PDB file of C-alpha atoms in Angstrom:
ATOM      1  CA  MET V  80      -7.377   3.659  27.614  1.00 50.00           C
ATOM      2  CA  THR V  81      -4.677   5.057  24.849  1.00 69.00           C
ATOM      3  CA  PHE V  82      -4.798   2.515  21.973  1.00 86.00           C
ATOM      4  CA  LYS V  83      -0.998   2.418  20.650  1.00 91.00           C
ATOM      5  CA  SER V  84       0.153   0.992  17.489  1.00 92.00           C
ATOM      6  CA  GLU V  85       3.868   0.197  17.201  1.00 92.00           C
ATOM      7  CA  GLY V  86       4.498   2.756  19.669  1.00 93.00           C
ATOM      8  CA  LEU V  87       1.822   5.479  17.893  1.00 95.00           C
ATOM      9  CA  ASP V  88      -1.160   7.032  20.029  1.00 95.00           C
ATOM     10  CA  LEU V  89      -3.875   6.705  17.725  1.00 95.00           C
ATOM     11  CA  ASP V  90      -5.844   8.281  19.688  1.00 95.00           C
ATOM     12  CA  ARG V  91      -4.177  11.713  19.078  1.00 95.00           C
ATOM     13  CA  MET V  92      -4.093  11.511  15.272  1.00 96.00           C
ATOM     14  CA  ASP V  93      -3.032  15.128  14.885  1.00 97.00           C
ATOM     15  CA  GLU V  94      -0.040  15.483  17.530  1.00 96.00           C
ATOM     16  CA  LEU V  95       2.464  13.160  17.501  1.00 96.00           C
ATOM     17  CA  SER V  96       5.693  13.192  19.715  1.00 96.00           C
ATOM     18  CA  LYS V  97       9.079  12.802  19.750  1.00 95.00           C
ATOM     19  CA  GLU V  98       8.835   9.710  21.891  1.00 95.00           C
ATOM     20  CA  GLU V  99       6.301   7.818  19.596  1.00 95.00           C
ATOM     21  CA  ALA V 100       8.631   7.999  17.023  1.00 95.00           C
ATOM     22  CA  GLU V 101      11.201   7.284  18.728  1.00 95.00           C
ATOM     23  CA  GLN V 102       9.246   4.147  19.559  1.00 95.00           C
ATOM     24  CA  ASN V 103       7.815   3.322  16.670  1.00 94.00           C
ATOM     25  CA  LEU V 104      11.690   2.890  15.081  1.00 94.00           C
ATOM     26  CA  LEU V 105      12.481   1.025  17.639  1.00 93.00           C
ATOM     27  CA  HIS V 106       9.842  -1.414  17.549  1.00 91.00           C
ATOM     28  CA  VAL V 107      10.776  -1.383  13.515  1.00 87.00           C
ATOM     29  CA  TRP V 108      13.999  -2.115  14.281  1.00 88.00           C
ATOM     30  CA  SER V 109      13.306  -4.954  16.538  1.00 87.00           C
ATOM     31  CA  TRP V 110      13.456  -7.580  14.586  1.00 79.00           C
ATOM     32  CA  ARG V 111      16.900  -6.514  12.961  1.00 80.00           C
ATOM     33  CA  GLY V 112      15.413  -6.741   9.262  1.00 77.00           C
ATOM     34  CA  PRO V 113      16.603  -4.691   5.595  1.00 80.00           C
ATOM     35  CA  MET V 114      16.696  -1.003   6.983  1.00 81.00           C
ATOM     36  CA  TYR V 115      14.315   0.060   4.189  1.00 84.00           C
ATOM     37  CA  GLU V 116      11.258  -0.310   7.013  1.00 87.00           C
ATOM     38  CA  LEU V 117      13.099   1.883   9.317  1.00 89.00           C
ATOM     39  CA  GLY V 118      14.108   4.332   6.389  1.00 91.00           C
ATOM     40  CA  ALA V 119      10.677   4.858   5.436  1.00 92.00           C
ATOM     41  CA  ASN V 120       8.920   5.474   8.510  1.00 94.00           C
ATOM     42  CA  SER V 121      11.567   7.656   9.401  1.00 95.00           C
ATOM     43  CA  LEU V 122      10.233  10.104   6.054  1.00 96.00           C
ATOM     44  CA  MET V 123       6.750   9.366   7.010  1.00 96.00           C
ATOM     45  CA  LEU V 124       7.589  10.713  11.326  1.00 95.00           C
ATOM     46  CA  ASP V 125       9.511  13.688  10.189  1.00 95.00           C
ATOM     47  CA  TYR V 126       7.875  15.088   7.081  1.00 97.00           C
ATOM     48  CA  ALA V 127       4.270  14.156   7.159  1.00 97.00           C
ATOM     49  CA  LYS V 128       1.679  15.052   8.917  1.00 97.00           C
ATOM     50  CA  PRO V 129       0.650  13.189  11.867  1.00 96.00           C
ATOM     51  CA  ARG V 130      -2.587  12.343  10.635  1.00 97.00           C
ATOM     52  CA  PHE V 131      -1.170  10.705   7.609  1.00 97.00           C
ATOM     53  CA  THR V 132       1.548   8.767   9.275  1.00 96.00           C
ATOM     54  CA  LYS V 133      -0.651   7.623  12.037  1.00 96.00           C
ATOM     55  CA  ALA V 134      -3.590   6.829   9.292  1.00 96.00           C
ATOM     56  CA  HIS V 135      -0.849   4.762   7.690  1.00 95.00           C
ATOM     57  CA  ARG V 136      -0.018   2.747  10.643  1.00 94.00           C
ATOM     58  CA  TRP V 137      -3.637   1.828  11.520  1.00 94.00           C
ATOM     59  CA  GLY V 138      -4.211   0.955   8.146  1.00 93.00           C
ATOM     60  CA  SER V 139      -1.187  -1.290   8.357  1.00 91.00           C
ATOM     61  CA  ASP V 140      -3.248  -2.920  11.288  1.00 91.00           C
ATOM     62  CA  PHE V 141      -5.808  -4.186   9.234  1.00 91.00           C
ATOM     63  CA  TYR V 142      -4.006  -6.028   7.041  1.00 87.00           C
ATOM     64  CA  GLY V 143      -0.433  -6.847   8.637  1.00 81.00           C
ATOM     65  CA  ARG V 144       1.178  -7.112  12.004  1.00 81.00           C
ATOM     66  CA  PRO V 145      -0.039  -7.599  14.604  1.00 82.00           C
ATOM     67  CA  ASP V 146      -2.081 -10.395  13.863  1.00 88.00           C
ATOM     68  CA  LYS V 147      -0.168 -13.631  12.795  1.00 93.00           C
ATOM     69  CA  VAL V 148      -2.006 -14.455   9.543  1.00 95.00           C
ATOM     70  CA  ASN V 149      -2.459 -11.507   8.023  1.00 95.00           C
ATOM     71  CA  ILE V 150       1.107 -10.994   8.252  1.00 94.00           C
ATOM     72  CA  ILE V 151       1.526 -14.254   6.446  1.00 96.00           C
ATOM     73  CA  LEU V 152      -1.361 -13.340   3.895  1.00 97.00           C
ATOM     74  CA  LEU V 153       0.196  -9.662   3.170  1.00 97.00           C
ATOM     75  CA  GLY V 154       3.776 -10.840   3.384  1.00 96.00           C
ATOM     76  CA  ILE V 155       2.821 -13.530   0.235  1.00 98.00           C
ATOM     77  CA  GLN V 156       0.787 -11.263  -1.773  1.00 98.00           C
ATOM     78  CA  ASN V 157       3.762  -8.746  -1.309  1.00 97.00           C
ATOM     79  CA  LEU V 158       6.362 -10.879  -2.183  1.00 98.00           C
ATOM     80  CA  ALA V 159       4.583 -11.654  -5.397  1.00 98.00           C
ATOM     81  CA  SER V 160       4.302  -7.974  -6.008  1.00 98.00           C
ATOM     82  CA  TYR V 161       7.873  -7.411  -5.570  1.00 98.00           C
ATOM     83  CA  MET V 162       8.669  -9.874  -8.090  1.00 98.00           C
ATOM     84  CA  MET V 163       7.035  -8.327 -10.465  1.00 98.00           C
ATOM     85  CA  LEU V 164       8.142  -4.956  -9.971  1.00 98.00           C
ATOM     86  CA  GLY V 165      11.654  -6.207  -9.504  1.00 98.00           C
ATOM     87  CA  TRP V 166      11.739  -4.811  -5.675  1.00 97.00           C
ATOM     88  CA  GLU V 167      14.882  -6.826  -4.713  1.00 97.00           C
ATOM     89  CA  THR V 168      14.852  -5.464  -1.429  1.00 95.00           C
ATOM     90  CA  GLY V 169      11.492  -5.825  -0.802  1.00 95.00           C
ATOM     91  CA  ILE V 170      11.968  -9.618  -1.657  1.00 97.00           C
ATOM     92  CA  PHE V 171      15.267  -9.986   0.600  1.00 95.00           C
ATOM     93  CA  ASN V 172      12.863  -8.479   3.391  1.00 93.00           C
ATOM     94  CA  GLN V 173       9.900 -10.917   2.695  1.00 95.00           C
ATOM     95  CA  PHE V 174      12.355 -14.418   2.518  1.00 96.00           C
ATOM     96  CA  ASN V 175      13.502 -13.198   6.169  1.00 92.00           C
ATOM     97  CA  LEU V 176       9.820 -11.730   7.324  1.00 92.00           C
ATOM     98  CA  GLN V 177       7.905 -14.951   6.022  1.00 94.00           C
ATOM     99  CA  ARG V 178      10.989 -17.522   7.519  1.00 94.00           C
ATOM    100  CA  ARG V 179      10.840 -15.326  10.968  1.00 91.00           C
ATOM    101  CA  ASN V 180       7.043 -16.108  11.165  1.00 92.00           C
ATOM    102  CA  GLY V 181       7.455 -20.092  10.680  1.00 95.00           C
ATOM    103  CA  LEU V 182       7.067 -20.221   6.659  1.00 96.00           C
ATOM    104  CA  PRO V 183      10.027 -22.683   5.346  1.00 96.00           C
ATOM    105  CA  LYS V 184      12.123 -22.232   2.449  1.00 97.00           C
ATOM    106  CA  GLU V 185       9.737 -24.828   0.241  1.00 97.00           C
ATOM    107  CA  GLN V 186       7.160 -22.662   1.125  1.00 98.00           C
ATOM    108  CA  ILE V 187       8.198 -19.537   0.179  1.00 98.00           C
ATOM    109  CA  MET V 188       9.775 -21.151  -2.950  1.00 98.00           C
ATOM    110  CA  GLU V 189       6.244 -22.052  -4.243  1.00 98.00           C
ATOM    111  CA  VAL V 190       5.252 -18.549  -3.776  1.00 98.00           C
ATOM    112  CA  VAL V 191       7.770 -18.202  -6.249  1.00 98.00           C
ATOM    113  CA  MET V 192       7.253 -20.474  -8.688  1.00 98.00           C
ATOM    114  CA  PHE V 193       3.378 -19.509  -8.867  1.00 98.00           C
ATOM    115  CA  THR V 194       4.500 -15.397  -9.372  1.00 98.00           C
ATOM    116  CA  GLN V 195       7.171 -16.800 -12.418  1.00 98.00           C
ATOM    117  CA  LEU V 196       3.891 -17.591 -14.201  1.00 98.00           C
ATOM    118  CA  TYR V 197       3.098 -13.924 -14.119  1.00 98.00           C
ATOM    119  CA  ALA V 198       6.863 -12.206 -13.691  1.00 98.00           C
ATOM    120  CA  GLY V 199       8.426 -14.644 -16.319  1.00 98.00           C
ATOM    121  CA  MET V 200      12.316 -14.959 -16.139  1.00 98.00           C
ATOM    122  CA  ARG V 201      12.828 -11.476 -15.170  1.00 98.00           C
ATOM    123  CA  GLY V 202      11.105 -11.998 -11.668  1.00 98.00           C
ATOM    124  CA  LEU V 203      13.261 -15.327 -11.197  1.00 98.00           C
ATOM    125  CA  GLY V 204      16.184 -13.283 -11.822  1.00 98.00           C
ATOM    126  CA  HIS V 205      15.241 -10.171  -9.459  1.00 98.00           C
ATOM    127  CA  VAL V 206      14.886 -13.571  -6.611  1.00 98.00           C
ATOM    128  CA  TYR V 207      18.498 -14.715  -7.494  1.00 98.00           C
ATOM    129  CA  ARG V 208      19.256 -11.356  -7.030  1.00 98.00           C
ATOM    130  CA  ALA V 209      17.720 -10.874  -4.012  1.00 97.00           C
ATOM    131  CA  ILE V 210      18.403 -14.180  -1.901  1.00 97.00           C
ATOM    132  CA  GLY V 211      19.229 -16.759  -4.756  1.00 96.00           C
ATOM    133  CA  ASP V 212      23.113 -17.043  -3.598  1.00 95.00           C
ATOM    134  CA  MET V 213      22.348 -17.362   0.130  1.00 94.00           C
ATOM    135  CA  LEU V 214      19.402 -19.680  -0.036  1.00 95.00           C
ATOM    136  CA  PRO V 215      21.315 -22.864  -0.251  1.00 93.00           C
ATOM    137  CA  ALA V 216      22.447 -21.642   3.503  1.00 93.00           C
ATOM    138  CA  PHE V 217      18.867 -20.362   4.243  1.00 91.00           C
ATOM    139  CA  GLY V 218      18.152 -21.989   7.461  1.00 89.00           C
ATOM    140  CA  GLU V 219      14.565 -23.591   8.565  1.00 89.00           C
ATOM    141  CA  PRO V 220      12.373 -21.398  10.490  1.00 91.00           C
ATOM    142  CA  THR V 221      12.906 -21.787  14.436  1.00 85.00           C
ATOM    143  CA  SER V 222       9.588 -21.073  15.600  1.00 87.00           C
ATOM    144  CA  ASP V 223       6.084 -22.405  15.193  1.00 93.00           C
ATOM    145  CA  PRO V 224       4.449 -23.317  11.951  1.00 94.00           C
ATOM    146  CA  ALA V 225       3.180 -20.219  10.058  1.00 95.00           C
ATOM    147  CA  PRO V 226      -0.537 -19.957  10.752  1.00 96.00           C
ATOM    148  CA  PHE V 227      -3.050 -20.029   7.760  1.00 98.00           C
ATOM    149  CA  PRO V 228      -6.918 -19.391   8.374  1.00 97.00           C
ATOM    150  CA  GLY V 229      -8.669 -22.494  10.150  1.00 94.00           C
ATOM    151  CA  ASN V 230      -9.850 -23.895   6.593  1.00 95.00           C
ATOM    152  CA  TRP V 231      -7.087 -23.177   4.163  1.00 98.00           C
ATOM    153  CA  THR V 232      -6.070 -26.647   3.258  1.00 98.00           C
ATOM    154  CA  VAL V 233      -3.415 -28.701   1.659  1.00 98.00           C
ATOM    155  CA  ASP V 234      -4.522 -29.757  -1.546  1.00 98.00           C
ATOM    156  CA  PRO V 235      -2.325 -30.195  -4.676  1.00 98.00           C
ATOM    157  CA  ASP V 236      -5.288 -32.558  -6.087  1.00 98.00           C
ATOM    158  CA  ALA V 237      -7.570 -29.683  -6.559  1.00 98.00           C
ATOM    159  CA  PHE V 238      -5.131 -28.235  -9.047  1.00 98.00           C
ATOM    160  CA  LYS V 239      -5.277 -31.194 -11.492  1.00 98.00           C
ATOM    161  CA  SER V 240      -7.458 -30.866 -14.333  1.00 98.00           C
ATOM    162  CA  GLY V 241      -6.804 -34.693 -15.590  1.00 98.00           C
ATOM    163  CA  LEU V 242      -4.169 -33.638 -18.660  1.00 98.00           C
ATOM    164  CA  ASP V 243      -2.783 -36.721 -20.607  1.00 98.00           C
ATOM    165  CA  MET V 244       0.906 -36.620 -19.384  1.00 97.00           C
ATOM    166  CA  SER V 245       1.851 -39.809 -21.390  1.00 98.00           C
ATOM    167  CA  THR V 246       2.616 -36.920 -24.251  1.00 98.00           C
ATOM    168  CA  ARG V 247       3.527 -33.780 -25.260  1.00 97.00           C
ATOM    169  CA  ALA V 248       0.994 -33.480 -27.880  1.00 98.00           C
ATOM    170  CA  PHE V 249      -2.863 -31.503 -27.115  1.00 98.00           C
ATOM    171  CA  THR V 250      -5.107 -34.446 -26.530  1.00 98.00           C
ATOM    172  CA  GLU V 251      -8.891 -34.439 -26.550  1.00 98.00           C
ATOM    173  CA  GLN V 252      -8.581 -35.878 -22.989  1.00 98.00           C
ATOM    174  CA  ASP V 253      -6.954 -32.185 -22.317  1.00 98.00           C
ATOM    175  CA  ARG V 254      -9.268 -30.169 -23.795  1.00 98.00           C
ATOM    176  CA  ARG V 255     -12.262 -31.901 -21.504  1.00 98.00           C
ATOM    177  CA  GLY V 256     -10.065 -31.790 -18.492  1.00 98.00           C
ATOM    178  CA  ILE V 257      -9.301 -28.157 -19.150  1.00 98.00           C
ATOM    179  CA  THR V 258     -12.668 -26.834 -19.683  1.00 98.00           C
ATOM    180  CA  ASP V 259     -14.321 -29.074 -17.012  1.00 98.00           C
ATOM    181  CA  TRP V 260     -11.825 -27.720 -14.561  1.00 98.00           C
ATOM    182  CA  TYR V 261     -12.986 -24.487 -15.137  1.00 98.00           C
ATOM    183  CA  GLU V 262     -16.910 -25.303 -15.418  1.00 98.00           C
ATOM    184  CA  LYS V 263     -16.649 -27.213 -12.117  1.00 98.00           C
ATOM    185  CA  ASN V 264     -14.356 -24.367 -10.372  1.00 98.00           C
ATOM    186  CA  ILE V 265     -15.335 -20.991 -11.169  1.00 98.00           C
ATOM    187  CA  GLY V 266     -18.726 -21.752 -13.598  1.00 98.00           C
ATOM    188  CA  TYR V 267     -17.615 -20.985 -16.948  1.00 98.00           C
ATOM    189  CA  VAL V 268     -14.253 -21.253 -19.176  1.00 98.00           C
ATOM    190  CA  PRO V 269     -12.709 -17.861 -19.565  1.00 98.00           C
ATOM    191  CA  ASP V 270     -11.909 -16.247 -22.777  1.00 98.00           C
ATOM    192  CA  SER V 271      -8.795 -16.599 -22.021  1.00 98.00           C
ATOM    193  CA  ILE V 272      -8.212 -20.399 -21.890  1.00 98.00           C
ATOM    194  CA  THR V 273     -11.062 -20.642 -24.920  1.00 98.00           C
ATOM    195  CA  PHE V 274      -8.849 -18.521 -27.142  1.00 98.00           C
ATOM    196  CA  GLY V 275      -5.484 -20.234 -26.412  1.00 98.00           C
ATOM    197  CA  LEU V 276      -7.192 -23.466 -26.805  1.00 98.00           C
ATOM    198  CA  GLU V 277      -8.276 -22.580 -30.386  1.00 98.00           C
ATOM    199  CA  VAL V 278      -4.926 -20.789 -31.279  1.00 98.00           C
ATOM    200  CA  HIS V 279      -2.124 -22.924 -29.412  1.00 98.00           C
ATOM    201  CA  PRO V 280      -3.244 -25.659 -27.485  1.00 98.00           C
ATOM    202  CA  GLU V 281      -0.117 -26.868 -26.635  1.00 98.00           C
ATOM    203  CA  PHE V 282       0.499 -23.774 -25.068  1.00 98.00           C
ATOM    204  CA  VAL V 283      -1.970 -24.115 -22.773  1.00 98.00           C
ATOM    205  CA  LYS V 284      -1.185 -27.460 -21.534  1.00 98.00           C
ATOM    206  CA  MET V 285       2.430 -26.423 -21.378  1.00 98.00           C
ATOM    207  CA  ASN V 286       1.512 -23.409 -19.239  1.00 98.00           C
ATOM    208  CA  ARG V 287      -1.440 -25.392 -17.698  1.00 98.00           C
ATOM    209  CA  MET V 288       1.315 -27.769 -16.804  1.00 98.00           C
ATOM    210  CA  LYS V 289       2.889 -25.512 -14.432  1.00 98.00           C
ATOM    211  CA  TRP V 290       0.353 -23.784 -12.775  1.00 98.00           C
ATOM    212  CA  GLU V 291      -0.681 -27.139 -11.580  1.00 98.00           C
ATOM    213  CA  SER V 292       2.836 -28.467  -9.867  1.00 98.00           C
ATOM    214  CA  ALA V 293       3.709 -24.984  -8.535  1.00 98.00           C
ATOM    215  CA  ILE V 294       1.632 -25.325  -5.249  1.00 98.00           C
ATOM    216  CA  VAL V 295       2.464 -28.529  -3.157  1.00 98.00           C
ATOM    217  CA  ALA V 296       3.165 -27.859   0.298  1.00 98.00           C
ATOM    218  CA  LEU V 297       1.326 -24.385   0.701  1.00 98.00           C
ATOM    219  CA  PRO V 298      -2.604 -24.064   1.066  1.00 98.00           C
ATOM    220  CA  LYS V 299      -4.562 -24.205  -2.349  1.00 98.00           C
ATOM    221  CA  GLN V 300      -5.961 -20.818  -1.569  1.00 98.00           C
ATOM    222  CA  VAL V 301      -2.823 -19.296  -1.952  1.00 98.00           C
ATOM    223  CA  ALA V 302      -3.303 -19.656  -5.490  1.00 98.00           C
ATOM    224  CA  PRO V 303      -6.211 -17.651  -5.842  1.00 98.00           C
ATOM    225  CA  HIS V 304      -4.679 -15.233  -2.671  1.00 98.00           C
ATOM    226  CA  VAL V 305      -2.106 -14.173  -5.282  1.00 98.00           C
ATOM    227  CA  MET V 306      -4.042 -13.934  -8.257  1.00 98.00           C
ATOM    228  CA  ILE V 307      -5.911 -11.164  -6.533  1.00 98.00           C
ATOM    229  CA  ARG V 308      -3.192  -9.032  -5.546  1.00 98.00           C
ATOM    230  CA  LEU V 309      -1.889  -9.925  -9.256  1.00 98.00           C
ATOM    231  CA  ASN V 310      -4.910  -8.968 -10.937  1.00 98.00           C
ATOM    232  CA  MET V 311      -5.445  -5.854  -8.933  1.00 98.00           C
ATOM    233  CA  MET V 312      -2.025  -4.570 -10.145  1.00 98.00           C
ATOM    234  CA  SER V 313      -2.825  -5.213 -13.589  1.00 98.00           C
ATOM    235  CA  GLY V 314      -6.030  -3.851 -13.415  1.00 98.00           C
ATOM    236  CA  ASN V 315      -7.261  -7.036 -14.889  1.00 98.00           C
ATOM    237  CA  VAL V 316     -10.914  -7.189 -14.364  1.00 98.00           C
ATOM    238  CA  GLN V 317     -11.609 -10.603 -16.090  1.00 98.00           C
ATOM    239  CA  GLY V 318      -8.584 -12.067 -14.409  1.00 98.00           C
ATOM    240  CA  LEU V 319      -9.400 -10.482 -10.524  1.00 98.00           C
ATOM    241  CA  ARG V 320     -12.870 -12.019 -11.433  1.00 98.00           C
ATOM    242  CA  GLU V 321     -11.663 -15.408 -11.784  1.00 98.00           C
ATOM    243  CA  ALA V 322      -9.339 -15.247  -8.809  1.00 98.00           C
ATOM    244  CA  VAL V 323     -12.321 -14.415  -6.472  1.00 98.00           C
ATOM    245  CA  LEU V 324     -14.286 -17.095  -7.766  1.00 98.00           C
ATOM    246  CA  LEU V 325     -12.105 -19.383  -7.619  1.00 98.00           C
ATOM    247  CA  GLY V 326     -11.235 -18.444  -3.934  1.00 98.00           C
ATOM    248  CA  ARG V 327     -14.704 -18.736  -2.951  1.00 98.00           C
ATOM    249  CA  ASN V 328     -15.278 -22.287  -4.599  1.00 98.00           C
ATOM    250  CA  TRP V 329     -12.340 -23.119  -2.483  1.00 98.00           C
ATOM    251  CA  GLY V 330     -13.759 -21.877   0.638  1.00 97.00           C
ATOM    252  CA  MET V 331     -11.795 -18.408   0.851  1.00 98.00           C
ATOM    253  CA  SER V 332     -13.830 -16.062   3.394  1.00 97.00           C
ATOM    254  CA  ARG V 333     -15.452 -12.853   2.079  1.00 97.00           C
ATOM    255  CA  GLU V 334     -13.693 -11.015   4.648  1.00 96.00           C
ATOM    256  CA  HIS V 335     -10.026 -12.461   3.308  1.00 97.00           C
ATOM    257  CA  VAL V 336     -10.544 -11.931  -0.294  1.00 98.00           C
ATOM    258  CA  ILE V 337     -11.536  -8.189   1.063  1.00 98.00           C
ATOM    259  CA  ASN V 338      -8.322  -8.161   2.553  1.00 97.00           C
ATOM    260  CA  GLY V 339      -6.473  -8.797  -0.254  1.00 98.00           C
ATOM    261  CA  ILE V 340      -8.311  -6.347  -2.675  1.00 98.00           C
ATOM    262  CA  ASN V 341      -8.036  -3.869  -0.094  1.00 98.00           C
ATOM    263  CA  ALA V 342      -4.288  -4.533   1.185  1.00 97.00           C
ATOM    264  CA  SER V 343      -3.677  -3.916  -3.066  1.00 98.00           C
ATOM    265  CA  ALA V 344      -5.073  -0.427  -2.715  1.00 98.00           C
ATOM    266  CA  MET V 345      -3.573   0.808   0.103  1.00 96.00           C
ATOM    267  CA  TYR V 346      -0.008  -0.371  -0.758  1.00 96.00           C
ATOM    268  CA  PHE V 347      -0.419  -0.696  -4.524  1.00 97.00           C
ATOM    269  CA  THR V 348      -2.755   1.029  -6.233  1.00 98.00           C
ATOM    270  CA  ALA V 349      -4.559   3.395  -4.067  1.00 97.00           C
ATOM    271  CA  PHE V 350      -8.652   4.398  -4.289  1.00 98.00           C
ATOM    272  CA  GLU V 351      -8.001   4.088  -8.545  1.00 98.00           C
ATOM    273  CA  GLY V 352      -7.309   0.547  -8.017  1.00 98.00           C
ATOM    274  CA  LEU V 353     -11.091  -0.275  -6.088  1.00 98.00           C
ATOM    275  CA  HIS V 354     -12.544   0.626  -9.818  1.00 98.00           C
ATOM    276  CA  THR V 355     -11.173  -2.630 -11.168  1.00 98.00           C
ATOM    277  CA  ALA V 356     -12.783  -4.517  -7.963  1.00 98.00           C
ATOM    278  CA  ALA V 357     -15.650  -2.891  -8.651  1.00 98.00           C
ATOM    279  CA  LYS V 358     -16.266  -4.217 -11.647  1.00 98.00           C
ATOM    280  CA  ALA V 359     -14.817  -7.497 -11.364  1.00 98.00           C
ATOM    281  CA  VAL V 360     -16.638  -8.548  -8.347  1.00 98.00           C
ATOM    282  CA  ARG V 361     -18.920  -6.277  -6.783  1.00 98.00           C
ATOM    283  CA  ASP V 362     -22.129  -8.537  -7.304  1.00 98.00           C
ATOM    284  CA  ILE V 363     -19.837 -11.724  -5.708  1.00 98.00           C
ATOM    285  CA  LEU V 364     -19.119 -10.113  -2.805  1.00 98.00           C
ATOM    286  CA  GLN V 365     -22.802  -8.773  -2.529  1.00 96.00           C
ATOM    287  CA  ASP V 366     -23.986 -12.401  -2.743  1.00 95.00           C
ATOM    288  CA  TRP V 367     -21.600 -14.409  -0.644  1.00 95.00           C
ATOM    289  CA  PRO V 368     -22.447 -17.486   0.589  1.00 89.00           C
ATOM    290  CA  GLY V 369     -23.177 -17.379   4.566  1.00 80.00           C
ATOM    291  CA  GLU V 370     -23.219 -13.697   4.502  1.00 65.00           C
ATOM    292  CA  GLU V 371     -26.415 -12.007   5.105  1.00 54.00           C
TER     293      GLU V 371
END
């Protein structure tokens, strides 16, 4: 039986009929979203070799449509990426895509605020220009709640390090809490944290306070999932290692970690991005609990 993906016959990689191209474009237009995907697909259908276009569709099936969990997870990573890149069309599209697939505004905005730790006020500015004027009237999903992997859980307390909230001054309670949190959750205190505690501990407390309060209604695993994408994009070996160790400790599967890495390579870094992953997490992936 012929295997088709969004109108494209993936059993005939070196042929592309007019009917296949039209079916693909009709499928993309079926949810009446922003026109950029229609245009981008048109360029591949019209000018790329059939094998290139169909291989791209095949790869897209790995990480996104048609699986709804994959759609949500890829979209969350993409929203963070678009904030970093300042691509406002993509930001607008992700708000609509996530709502269409059951993610409410409150949870989408948690992804935005978590990513603000990396993208700064510039990132929030891009979100506002993309959809800010419409957010007050942005409706709640009419579909079933967005699905996440079965063991992903909402657990805002997992982020908490026991900061001393009685004062903005940095206290010994803050120092113990922050260092103990890292020891417990990734197995060591990163150099970034020890350096921050040496040179400006109040900054560490402030930024940690933001990090701990960004994600409340989403599953906690969204945090390392987004961190995987952003550290893949920046080529940060130590940051990616921390993200994967945190994801493993919080119950992410090896498959979802690898999907997060490889989707980043497919859409943003190409093969060269896997240099970062190889240096950062090869040993972790080879020794994943429950994997032979």
